[in-house]
CSV table of C-alpha atoms and ligand atoms in Angstrom, one decimal:
chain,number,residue,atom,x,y,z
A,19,UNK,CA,-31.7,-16.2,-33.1
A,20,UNK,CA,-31.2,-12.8,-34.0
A,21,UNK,CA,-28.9,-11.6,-36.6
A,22,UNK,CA,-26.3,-9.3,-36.1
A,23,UNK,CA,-23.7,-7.9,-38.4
A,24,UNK,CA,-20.0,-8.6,-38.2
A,25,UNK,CA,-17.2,-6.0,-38.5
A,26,UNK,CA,-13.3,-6.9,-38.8
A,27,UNK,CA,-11.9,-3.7,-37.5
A,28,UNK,CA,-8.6,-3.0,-39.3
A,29,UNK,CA,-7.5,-0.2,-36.6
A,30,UNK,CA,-8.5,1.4,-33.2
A,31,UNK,CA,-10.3,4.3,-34.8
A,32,UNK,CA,-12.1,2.2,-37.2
A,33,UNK,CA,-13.4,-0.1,-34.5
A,34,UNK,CA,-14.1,3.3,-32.1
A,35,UNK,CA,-16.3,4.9,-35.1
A,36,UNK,CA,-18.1,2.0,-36.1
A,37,UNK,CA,-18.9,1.2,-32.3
A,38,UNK,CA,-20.3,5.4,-32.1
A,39,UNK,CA,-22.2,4.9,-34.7
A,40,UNK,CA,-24.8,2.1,-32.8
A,41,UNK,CA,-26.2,1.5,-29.8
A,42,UNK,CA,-26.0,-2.4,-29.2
A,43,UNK,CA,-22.2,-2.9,-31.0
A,44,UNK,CA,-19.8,-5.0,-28.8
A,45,UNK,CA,-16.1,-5.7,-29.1
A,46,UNK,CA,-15.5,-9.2,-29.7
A,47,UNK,CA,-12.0,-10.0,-28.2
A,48,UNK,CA,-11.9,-14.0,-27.0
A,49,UNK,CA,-15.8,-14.3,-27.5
A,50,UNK,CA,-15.3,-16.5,-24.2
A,51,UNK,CA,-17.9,-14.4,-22.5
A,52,UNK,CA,-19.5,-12.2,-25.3
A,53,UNK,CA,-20.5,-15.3,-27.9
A,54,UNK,CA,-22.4,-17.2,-24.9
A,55,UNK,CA,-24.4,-14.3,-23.7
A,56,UNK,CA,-25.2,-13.1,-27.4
A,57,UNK,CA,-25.6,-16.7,-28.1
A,58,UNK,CA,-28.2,-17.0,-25.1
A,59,UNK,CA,-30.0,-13.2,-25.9
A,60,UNK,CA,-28.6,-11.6,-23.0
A,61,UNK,CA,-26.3,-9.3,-24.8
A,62,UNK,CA,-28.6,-7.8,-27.2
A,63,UNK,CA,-26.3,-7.1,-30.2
A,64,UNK,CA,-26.6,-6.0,-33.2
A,65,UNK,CA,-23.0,-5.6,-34.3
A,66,UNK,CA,-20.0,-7.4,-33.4
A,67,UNK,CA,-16.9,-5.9,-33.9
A,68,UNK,CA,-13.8,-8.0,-33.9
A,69,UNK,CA,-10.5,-6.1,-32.7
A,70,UNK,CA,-8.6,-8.7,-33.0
A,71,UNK,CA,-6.1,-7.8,-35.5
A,72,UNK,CA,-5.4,-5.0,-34.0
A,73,UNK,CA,-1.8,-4.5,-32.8
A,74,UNK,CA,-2.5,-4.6,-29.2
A,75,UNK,CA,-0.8,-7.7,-27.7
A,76,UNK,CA,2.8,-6.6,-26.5
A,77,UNK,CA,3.5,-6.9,-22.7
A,78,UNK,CA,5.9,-3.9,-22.2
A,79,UNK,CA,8.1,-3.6,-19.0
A,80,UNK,CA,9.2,0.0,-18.7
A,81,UNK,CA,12.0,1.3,-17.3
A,82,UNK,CA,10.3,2.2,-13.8
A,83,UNK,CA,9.3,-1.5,-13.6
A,84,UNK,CA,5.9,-0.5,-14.5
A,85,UNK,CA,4.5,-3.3,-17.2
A,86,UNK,CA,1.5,-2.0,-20.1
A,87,UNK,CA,-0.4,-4.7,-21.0
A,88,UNK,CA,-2.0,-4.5,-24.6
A,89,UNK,CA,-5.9,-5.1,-24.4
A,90,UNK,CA,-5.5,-8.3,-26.4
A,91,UNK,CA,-2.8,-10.2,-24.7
A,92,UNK,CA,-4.1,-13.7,-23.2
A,93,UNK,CA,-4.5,-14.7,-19.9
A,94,UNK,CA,-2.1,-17.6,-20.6
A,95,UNK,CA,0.7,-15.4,-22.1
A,96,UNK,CA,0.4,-13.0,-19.1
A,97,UNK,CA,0.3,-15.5,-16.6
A,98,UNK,CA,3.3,-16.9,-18.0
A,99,UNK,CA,5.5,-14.0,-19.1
A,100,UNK,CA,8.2,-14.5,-16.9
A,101,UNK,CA,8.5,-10.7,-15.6
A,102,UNK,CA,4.7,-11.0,-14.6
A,103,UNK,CA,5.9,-14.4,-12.5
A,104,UNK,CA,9.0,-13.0,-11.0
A,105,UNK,CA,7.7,-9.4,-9.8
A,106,UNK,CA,3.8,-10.2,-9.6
A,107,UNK,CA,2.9,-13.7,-8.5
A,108,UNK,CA,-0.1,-12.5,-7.6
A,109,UNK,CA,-1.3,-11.7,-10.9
A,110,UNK,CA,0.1,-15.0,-12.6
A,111,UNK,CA,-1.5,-16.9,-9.6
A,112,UNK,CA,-4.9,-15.2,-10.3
A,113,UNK,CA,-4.9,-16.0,-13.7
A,114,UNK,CA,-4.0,-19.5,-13.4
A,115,UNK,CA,-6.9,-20.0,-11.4
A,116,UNK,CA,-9.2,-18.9,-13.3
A,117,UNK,CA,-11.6,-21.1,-15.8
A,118,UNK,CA,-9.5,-23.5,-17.8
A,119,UNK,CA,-6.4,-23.8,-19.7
A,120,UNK,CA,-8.4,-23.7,-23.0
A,121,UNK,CA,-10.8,-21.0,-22.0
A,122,UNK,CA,-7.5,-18.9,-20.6
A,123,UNK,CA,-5.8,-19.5,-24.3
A,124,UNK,CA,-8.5,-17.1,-25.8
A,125,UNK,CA,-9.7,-15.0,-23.3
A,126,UNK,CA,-7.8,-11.9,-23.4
A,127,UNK,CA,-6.6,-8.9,-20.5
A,128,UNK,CA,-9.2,-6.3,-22.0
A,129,UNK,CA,-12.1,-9.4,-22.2
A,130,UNK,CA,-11.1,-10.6,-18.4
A,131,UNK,CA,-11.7,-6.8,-17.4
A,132,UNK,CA,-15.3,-6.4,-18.8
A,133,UNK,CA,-16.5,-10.0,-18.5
A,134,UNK,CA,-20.1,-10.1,-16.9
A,135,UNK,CA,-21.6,-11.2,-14.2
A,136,UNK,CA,-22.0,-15.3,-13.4
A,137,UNK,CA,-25.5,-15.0,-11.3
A,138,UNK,CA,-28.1,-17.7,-12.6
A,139,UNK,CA,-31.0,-15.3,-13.0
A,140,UNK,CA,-29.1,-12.4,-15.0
A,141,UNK,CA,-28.0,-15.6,-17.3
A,142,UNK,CA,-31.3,-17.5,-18.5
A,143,UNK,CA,-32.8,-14.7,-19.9
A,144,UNK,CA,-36.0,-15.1,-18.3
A,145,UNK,CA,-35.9,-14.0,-14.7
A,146,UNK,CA,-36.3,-10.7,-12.9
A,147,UNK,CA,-32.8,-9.0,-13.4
A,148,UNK,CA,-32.4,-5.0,-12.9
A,149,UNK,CA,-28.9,-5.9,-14.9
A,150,UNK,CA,-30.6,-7.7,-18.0
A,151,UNK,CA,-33.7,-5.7,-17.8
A,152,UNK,CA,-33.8,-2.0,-15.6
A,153,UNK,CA,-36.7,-2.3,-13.2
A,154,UNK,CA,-37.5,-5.7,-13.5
A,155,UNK,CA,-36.6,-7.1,-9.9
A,156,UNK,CA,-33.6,-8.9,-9.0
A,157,UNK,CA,-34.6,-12.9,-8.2
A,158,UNK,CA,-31.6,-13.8,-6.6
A,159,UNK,CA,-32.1,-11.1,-3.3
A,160,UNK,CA,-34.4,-13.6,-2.5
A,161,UNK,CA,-33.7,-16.9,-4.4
A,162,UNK,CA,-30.5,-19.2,-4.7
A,163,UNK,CA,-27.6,-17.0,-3.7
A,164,UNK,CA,-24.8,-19.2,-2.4
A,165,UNK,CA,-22.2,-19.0,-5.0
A,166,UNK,CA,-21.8,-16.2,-7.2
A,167,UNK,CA,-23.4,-13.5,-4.7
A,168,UNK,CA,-22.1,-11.0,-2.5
A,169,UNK,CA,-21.9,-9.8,0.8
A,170,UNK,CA,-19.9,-6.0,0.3
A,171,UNK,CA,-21.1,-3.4,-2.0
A,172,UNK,CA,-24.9,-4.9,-2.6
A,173,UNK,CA,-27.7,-3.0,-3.3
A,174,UNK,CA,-31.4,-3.5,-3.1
A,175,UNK,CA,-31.2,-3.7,-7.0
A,176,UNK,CA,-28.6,-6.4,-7.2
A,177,UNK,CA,-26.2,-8.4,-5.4
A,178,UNK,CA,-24.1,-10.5,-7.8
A,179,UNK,CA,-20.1,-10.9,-7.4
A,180,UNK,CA,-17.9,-9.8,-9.9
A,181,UNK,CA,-16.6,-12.8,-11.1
A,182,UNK,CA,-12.8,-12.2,-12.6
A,183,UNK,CA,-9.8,-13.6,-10.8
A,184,UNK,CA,-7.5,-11.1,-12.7
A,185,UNK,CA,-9.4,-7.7,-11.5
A,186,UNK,CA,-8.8,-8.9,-7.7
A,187,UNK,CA,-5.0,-9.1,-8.1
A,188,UNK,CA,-5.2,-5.5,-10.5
A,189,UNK,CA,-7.2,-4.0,-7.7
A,190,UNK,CA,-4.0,-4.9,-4.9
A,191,UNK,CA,-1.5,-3.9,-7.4
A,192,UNK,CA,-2.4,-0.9,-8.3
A,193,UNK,CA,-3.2,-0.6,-12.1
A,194,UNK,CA,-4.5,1.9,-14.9
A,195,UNK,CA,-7.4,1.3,-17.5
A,196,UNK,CA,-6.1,3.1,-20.8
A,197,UNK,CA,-8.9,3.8,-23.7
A,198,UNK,CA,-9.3,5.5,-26.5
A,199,UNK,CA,-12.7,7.0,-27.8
A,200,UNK,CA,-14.2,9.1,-30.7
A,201,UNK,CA,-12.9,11.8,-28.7
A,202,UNK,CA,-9.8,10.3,-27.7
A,203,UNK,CA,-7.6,9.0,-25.5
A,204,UNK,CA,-7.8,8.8,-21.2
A,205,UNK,CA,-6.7,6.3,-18.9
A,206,UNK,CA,-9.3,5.4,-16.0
A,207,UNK,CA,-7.9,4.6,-12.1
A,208,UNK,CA,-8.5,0.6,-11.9
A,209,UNK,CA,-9.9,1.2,-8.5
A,210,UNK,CA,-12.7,3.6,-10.2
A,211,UNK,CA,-13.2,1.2,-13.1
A,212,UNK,CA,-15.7,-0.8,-11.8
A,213,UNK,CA,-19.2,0.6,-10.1
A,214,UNK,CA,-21.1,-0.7,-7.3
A,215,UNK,CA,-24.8,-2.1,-8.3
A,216,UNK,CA,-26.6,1.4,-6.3
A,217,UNK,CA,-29.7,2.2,-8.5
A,218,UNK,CA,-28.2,1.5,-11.5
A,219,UNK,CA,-26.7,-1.8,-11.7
A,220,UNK,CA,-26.7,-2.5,-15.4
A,221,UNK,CA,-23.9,0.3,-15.3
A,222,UNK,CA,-20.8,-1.5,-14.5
A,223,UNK,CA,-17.9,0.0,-15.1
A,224,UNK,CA,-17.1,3.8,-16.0
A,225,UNK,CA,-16.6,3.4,-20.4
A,226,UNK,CA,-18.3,5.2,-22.5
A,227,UNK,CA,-20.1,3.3,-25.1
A,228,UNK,CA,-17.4,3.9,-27.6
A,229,UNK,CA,-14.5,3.5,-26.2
A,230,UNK,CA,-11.9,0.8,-26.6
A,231,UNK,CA,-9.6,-0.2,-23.5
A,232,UNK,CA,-6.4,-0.5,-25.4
A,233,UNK,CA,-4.2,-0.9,-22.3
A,234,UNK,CA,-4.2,-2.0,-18.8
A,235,UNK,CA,-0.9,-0.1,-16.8
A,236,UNK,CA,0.2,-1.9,-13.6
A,237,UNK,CA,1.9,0.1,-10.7
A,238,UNK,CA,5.8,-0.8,-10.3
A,239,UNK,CA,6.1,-3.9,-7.9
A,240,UNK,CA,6.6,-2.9,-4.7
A,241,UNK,CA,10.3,-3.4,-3.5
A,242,UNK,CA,11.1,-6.5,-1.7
A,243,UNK,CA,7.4,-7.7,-1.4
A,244,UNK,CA,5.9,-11.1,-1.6
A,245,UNK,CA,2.2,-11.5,-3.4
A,246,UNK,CA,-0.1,-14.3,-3.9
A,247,UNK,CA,-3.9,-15.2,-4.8
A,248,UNK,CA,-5.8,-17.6,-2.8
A,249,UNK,CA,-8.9,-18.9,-4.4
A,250,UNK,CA,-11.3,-20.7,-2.3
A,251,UNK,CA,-14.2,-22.7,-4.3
A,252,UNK,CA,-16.4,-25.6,-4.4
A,253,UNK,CA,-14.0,-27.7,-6.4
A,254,UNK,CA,-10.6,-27.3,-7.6
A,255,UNK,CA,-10.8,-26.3,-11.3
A,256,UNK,CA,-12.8,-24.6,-13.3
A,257,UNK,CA,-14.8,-23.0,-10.7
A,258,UNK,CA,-15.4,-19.5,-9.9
A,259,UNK,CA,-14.7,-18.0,-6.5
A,260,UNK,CA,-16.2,-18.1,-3.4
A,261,UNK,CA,-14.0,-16.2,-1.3
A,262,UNK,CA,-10.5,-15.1,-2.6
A,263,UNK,CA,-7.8,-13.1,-1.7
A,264,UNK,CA,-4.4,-11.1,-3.3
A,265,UNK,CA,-2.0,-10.1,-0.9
A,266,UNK,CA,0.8,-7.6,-1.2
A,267,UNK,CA,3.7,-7.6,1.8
A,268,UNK,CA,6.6,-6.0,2.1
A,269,UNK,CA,8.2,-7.2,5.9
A,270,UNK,CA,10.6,-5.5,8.1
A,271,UNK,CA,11.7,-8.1,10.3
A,272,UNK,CA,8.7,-9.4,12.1
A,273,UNK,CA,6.9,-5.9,11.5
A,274,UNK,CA,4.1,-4.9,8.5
A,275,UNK,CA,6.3,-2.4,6.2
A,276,UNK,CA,3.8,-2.0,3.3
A,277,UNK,CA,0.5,-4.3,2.5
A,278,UNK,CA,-2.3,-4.6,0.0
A,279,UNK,CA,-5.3,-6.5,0.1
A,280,UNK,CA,-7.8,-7.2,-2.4
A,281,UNK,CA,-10.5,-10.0,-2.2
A,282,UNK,CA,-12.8,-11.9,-4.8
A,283,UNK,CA,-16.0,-14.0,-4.4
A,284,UNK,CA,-17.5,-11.5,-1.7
A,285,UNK,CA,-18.1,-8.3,-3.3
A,286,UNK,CA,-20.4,-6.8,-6.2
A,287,UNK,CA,-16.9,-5.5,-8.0
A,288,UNK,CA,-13.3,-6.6,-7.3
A,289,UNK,CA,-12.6,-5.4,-3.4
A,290,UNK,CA,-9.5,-3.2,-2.3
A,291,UNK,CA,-10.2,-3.7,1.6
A,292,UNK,CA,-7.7,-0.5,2.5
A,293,UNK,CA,-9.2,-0.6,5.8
A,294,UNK,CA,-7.2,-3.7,6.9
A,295,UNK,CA,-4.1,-2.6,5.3
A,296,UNK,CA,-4.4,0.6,7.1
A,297,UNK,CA,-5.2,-1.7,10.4
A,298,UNK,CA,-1.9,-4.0,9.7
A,299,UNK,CA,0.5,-1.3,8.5
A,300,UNK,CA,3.8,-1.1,11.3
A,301,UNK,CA,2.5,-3.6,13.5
A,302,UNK,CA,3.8,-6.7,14.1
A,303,UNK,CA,2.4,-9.5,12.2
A,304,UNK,CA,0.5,-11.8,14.4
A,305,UNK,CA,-2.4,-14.5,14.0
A,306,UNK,CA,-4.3,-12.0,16.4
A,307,UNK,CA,-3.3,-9.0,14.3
A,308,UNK,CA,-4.3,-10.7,10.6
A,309,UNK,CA,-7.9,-12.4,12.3
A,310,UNK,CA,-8.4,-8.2,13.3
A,311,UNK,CA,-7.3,-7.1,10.0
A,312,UNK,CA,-9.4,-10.1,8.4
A,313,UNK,CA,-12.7,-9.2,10.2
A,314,UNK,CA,-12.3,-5.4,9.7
A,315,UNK,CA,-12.0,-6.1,6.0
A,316,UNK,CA,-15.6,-8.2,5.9
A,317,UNK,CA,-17.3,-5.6,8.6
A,318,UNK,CA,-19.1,-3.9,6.4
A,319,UNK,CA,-20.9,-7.2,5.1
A,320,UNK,CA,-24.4,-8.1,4.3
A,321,UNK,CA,-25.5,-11.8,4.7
A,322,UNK,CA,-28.5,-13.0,2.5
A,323,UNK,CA,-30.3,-16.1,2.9
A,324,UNK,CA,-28.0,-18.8,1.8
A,325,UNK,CA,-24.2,-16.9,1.6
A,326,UNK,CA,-23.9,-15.8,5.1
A,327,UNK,CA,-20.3,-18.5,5.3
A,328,UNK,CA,-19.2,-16.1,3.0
A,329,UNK,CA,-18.4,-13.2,5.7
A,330,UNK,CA,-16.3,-16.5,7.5
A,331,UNK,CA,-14.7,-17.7,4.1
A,332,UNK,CA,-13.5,-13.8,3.1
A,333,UNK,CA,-11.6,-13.6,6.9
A,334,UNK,CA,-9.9,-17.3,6.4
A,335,UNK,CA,-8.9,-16.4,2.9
A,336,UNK,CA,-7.1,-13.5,4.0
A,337,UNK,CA,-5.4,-14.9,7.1
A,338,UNK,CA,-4.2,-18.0,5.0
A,339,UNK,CA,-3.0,-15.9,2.2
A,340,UNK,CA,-1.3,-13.9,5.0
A,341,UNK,CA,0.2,-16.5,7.1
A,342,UNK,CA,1.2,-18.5,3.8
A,343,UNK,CA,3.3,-15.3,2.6
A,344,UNK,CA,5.3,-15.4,6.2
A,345,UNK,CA,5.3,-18.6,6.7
B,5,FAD,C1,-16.7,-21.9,-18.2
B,5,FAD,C2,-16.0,-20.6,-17.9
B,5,FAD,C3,-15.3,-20.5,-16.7
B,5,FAD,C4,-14.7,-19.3,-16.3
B,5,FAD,N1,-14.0,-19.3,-15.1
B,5,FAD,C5,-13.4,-18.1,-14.7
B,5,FAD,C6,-12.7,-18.0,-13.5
B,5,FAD,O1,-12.6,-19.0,-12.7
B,5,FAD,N2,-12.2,-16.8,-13.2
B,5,FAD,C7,-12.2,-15.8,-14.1
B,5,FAD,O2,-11.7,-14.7,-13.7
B,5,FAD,N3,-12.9,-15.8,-15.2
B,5,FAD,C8,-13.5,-17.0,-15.6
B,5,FAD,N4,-14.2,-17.0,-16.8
B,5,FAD,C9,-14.4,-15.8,-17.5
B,5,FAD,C10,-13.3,-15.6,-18.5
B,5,FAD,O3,-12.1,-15.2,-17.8
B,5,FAD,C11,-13.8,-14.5,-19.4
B,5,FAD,O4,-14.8,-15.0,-20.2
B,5,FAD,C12,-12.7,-13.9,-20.3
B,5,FAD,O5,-11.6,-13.3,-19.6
B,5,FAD,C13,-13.3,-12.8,-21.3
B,5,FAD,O6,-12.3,-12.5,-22.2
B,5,FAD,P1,-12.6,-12.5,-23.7
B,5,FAD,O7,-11.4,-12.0,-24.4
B,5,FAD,O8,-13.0,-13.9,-24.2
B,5,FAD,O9,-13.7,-11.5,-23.8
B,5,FAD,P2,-15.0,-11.4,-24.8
B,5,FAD,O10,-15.9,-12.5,-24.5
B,5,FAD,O11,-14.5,-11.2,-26.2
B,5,FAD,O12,-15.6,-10.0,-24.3
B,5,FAD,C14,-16.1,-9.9,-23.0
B,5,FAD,C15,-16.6,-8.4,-22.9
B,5,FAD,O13,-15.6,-7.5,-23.0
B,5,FAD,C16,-15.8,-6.6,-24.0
B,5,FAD,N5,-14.5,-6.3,-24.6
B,5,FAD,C17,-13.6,-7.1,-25.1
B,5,FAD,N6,-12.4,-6.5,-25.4
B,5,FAD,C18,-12.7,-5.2,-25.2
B,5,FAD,C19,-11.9,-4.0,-25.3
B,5,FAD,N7,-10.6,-4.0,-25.8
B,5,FAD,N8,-12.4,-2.8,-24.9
B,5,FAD,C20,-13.7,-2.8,-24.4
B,5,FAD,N9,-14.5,-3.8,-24.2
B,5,FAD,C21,-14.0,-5.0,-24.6
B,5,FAD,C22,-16.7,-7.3,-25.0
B,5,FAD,O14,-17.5,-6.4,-25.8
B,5,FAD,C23,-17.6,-8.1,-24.0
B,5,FAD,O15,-18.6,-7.2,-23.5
B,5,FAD,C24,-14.8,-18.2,-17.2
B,5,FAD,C25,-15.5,-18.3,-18.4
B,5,FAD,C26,-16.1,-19.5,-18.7
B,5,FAD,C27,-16.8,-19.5,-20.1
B,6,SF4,S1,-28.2,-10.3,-8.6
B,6,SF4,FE1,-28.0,-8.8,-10.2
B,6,SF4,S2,-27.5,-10.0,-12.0
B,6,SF4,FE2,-28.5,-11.4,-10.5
B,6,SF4,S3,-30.7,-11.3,-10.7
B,6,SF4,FE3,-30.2,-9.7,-9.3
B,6,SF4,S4,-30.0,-7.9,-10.6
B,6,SF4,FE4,-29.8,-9.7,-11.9
């Protein structure tokens, strides 16, 4: 085992200059995903640096109705704060389906955001993987991909989902990354957070080495909408997804006013599908309508060997979610 040095940082700029100062520091925040992969030599580091004592766990409701969510607050205490369940069920739906109550104790907002991929061959350290090693293949294009693999936003370099519940519901709200750096502080679109695999797939999401989310901003709930996460998987509980969907509707009589639709368990990053919101917006909401919106959002997809169902499974979890919401 390799040994690495560990930091207790004391405040955000102390843990943003120690982090500038190396090359293979990470922020240890839950350690739900961090500890295994260092743990397993995936995540090569030689630093950890633990944030958290830093004051970062207050879930603030604004006066827009806008909520900032410190980096360190829990997926339990989010899921359960009861402005997150009254104006975004979606989001305290996602994160109640994801991993275990234990597991959702520790792991934190800021954690949830930048957890890694779940694919087999990227986590025993041994296999081709253009994510754990650049340029050494990618064993799953043409190995075991029925679970954790994707149909949208693949490349020929890799193919694995994201895996977080959380991100999926983010991406149909409409959210904000906020994080501060040695050069200070900017907040980062939540739809531009994440990067698709292209050439570079050990590049996943657009922070700079040094820089600390501190914040996660979610838009203002839409007025008079209805939201919820559907999570479709091999087994009930801790399970990742194989298809899910959030949806956001706001109804005017039988009619689409305003809609959002996000979906998990099919994409290489969380997967805003504005193509079938565009396709549902004013019309009337109708199983023909939602299986056309449902089939636009998967058009793009790529089947590989084993996950073709998926293209299926992303449609049903969409209409369902849909049809539950007006039911
Ligand atoms: C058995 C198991 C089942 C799971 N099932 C699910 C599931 O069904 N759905 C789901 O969504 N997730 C699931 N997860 C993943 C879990 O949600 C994540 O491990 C967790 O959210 C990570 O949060 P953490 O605070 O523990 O992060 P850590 O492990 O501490 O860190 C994860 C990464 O984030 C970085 N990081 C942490 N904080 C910051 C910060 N403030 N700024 C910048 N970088 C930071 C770390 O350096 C590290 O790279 C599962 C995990 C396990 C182990
Ligand atoms: S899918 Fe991605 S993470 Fe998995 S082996 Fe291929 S390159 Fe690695």
């Amino acid at each position: 085992m390799r040994a690495l040095d560990y930091i207790r940082a004391g405040s955000i700029e102390q843990a943003v200059n120690t982090h500038s100062k190396s090359q293979t520091a990470f922020f240890l925040a839950g350690g739900t995903t961090l500890l295994d992969l260092v743990k397993l030599d995936v995540m090569q580091a030689d630093q950890v640096i633990d944030v958290n004592r830093l004051s970062l766990k207050q879930i603030e409701v604004q006066k827009d109705g806008s909520v900032r969510i410190g980096a360190l607050v829990t997926n339990t205490a989010l899921a359960h704060h009861p402005y997150i369940v009254e104006h975004y069920p979606v989001l305290s739906q996602a994160l109640l389906s994801g991993a275990t109550t234990q597991l959702r104790n520790k792991a934190t907002t800021a954690g949830n955001v930048m957890q890694r991929v779940r694919c087999n061959y990227f986590r025993d350290g041994y296999s081709p993987c253009n994510k754990r090693e650049p340029g050494s293949g990618c064993a799953a294009i043409e190995g075991h991909n029925r679970g954790v693999h994707a149909v949208l936003g693949t490349s020929d370099q890799c193919i694995a989902t994201h895996p977080s519940d959380m991100c999926v519901a983010l991406s149909a709200i409409g959210a904000r990354i906020e994080v501060q750096g040695a050069k200070g502080k900017r907040s980062i679109d939540f739809l531009d957070f994440h990067l698709l695999p292209g050439s570079t797939p050990w590049k996943e999401h657009a922070l700079q080495d040094d820089e600390l989310i501190t914040h996660v901003l979610l838009d203002a709930p839409l007025a008079n909408s209805k939201s919820g996460y559907l999570k479709l998987r091999d087994r009930a509980s801790y399970q990742f997804a194989l298809a899910s969907s959030a949806v956001i509707l706001v109804m005017h009589g039988t009619t689409v006013g305003e809609v959002r639709i996000a979906m998990g368990g099919v994409g290489t990053r969380p997967w805003r599908a504005l193509e079938a919101e565009h396709a549902l917006k004013g019309v009337t909401l109708t199983p023909h309508n939602m299986e056309k919106a449902a089939a636009i959002a998967l058009q793009g997809a790529k089947p590989y060997r084993h996950n073709a169902y998926k293209i299926a499974l992303g449609q049903q979890a969409i209409v369902r979610n849909l049809s539950t919401l007006t039911a």
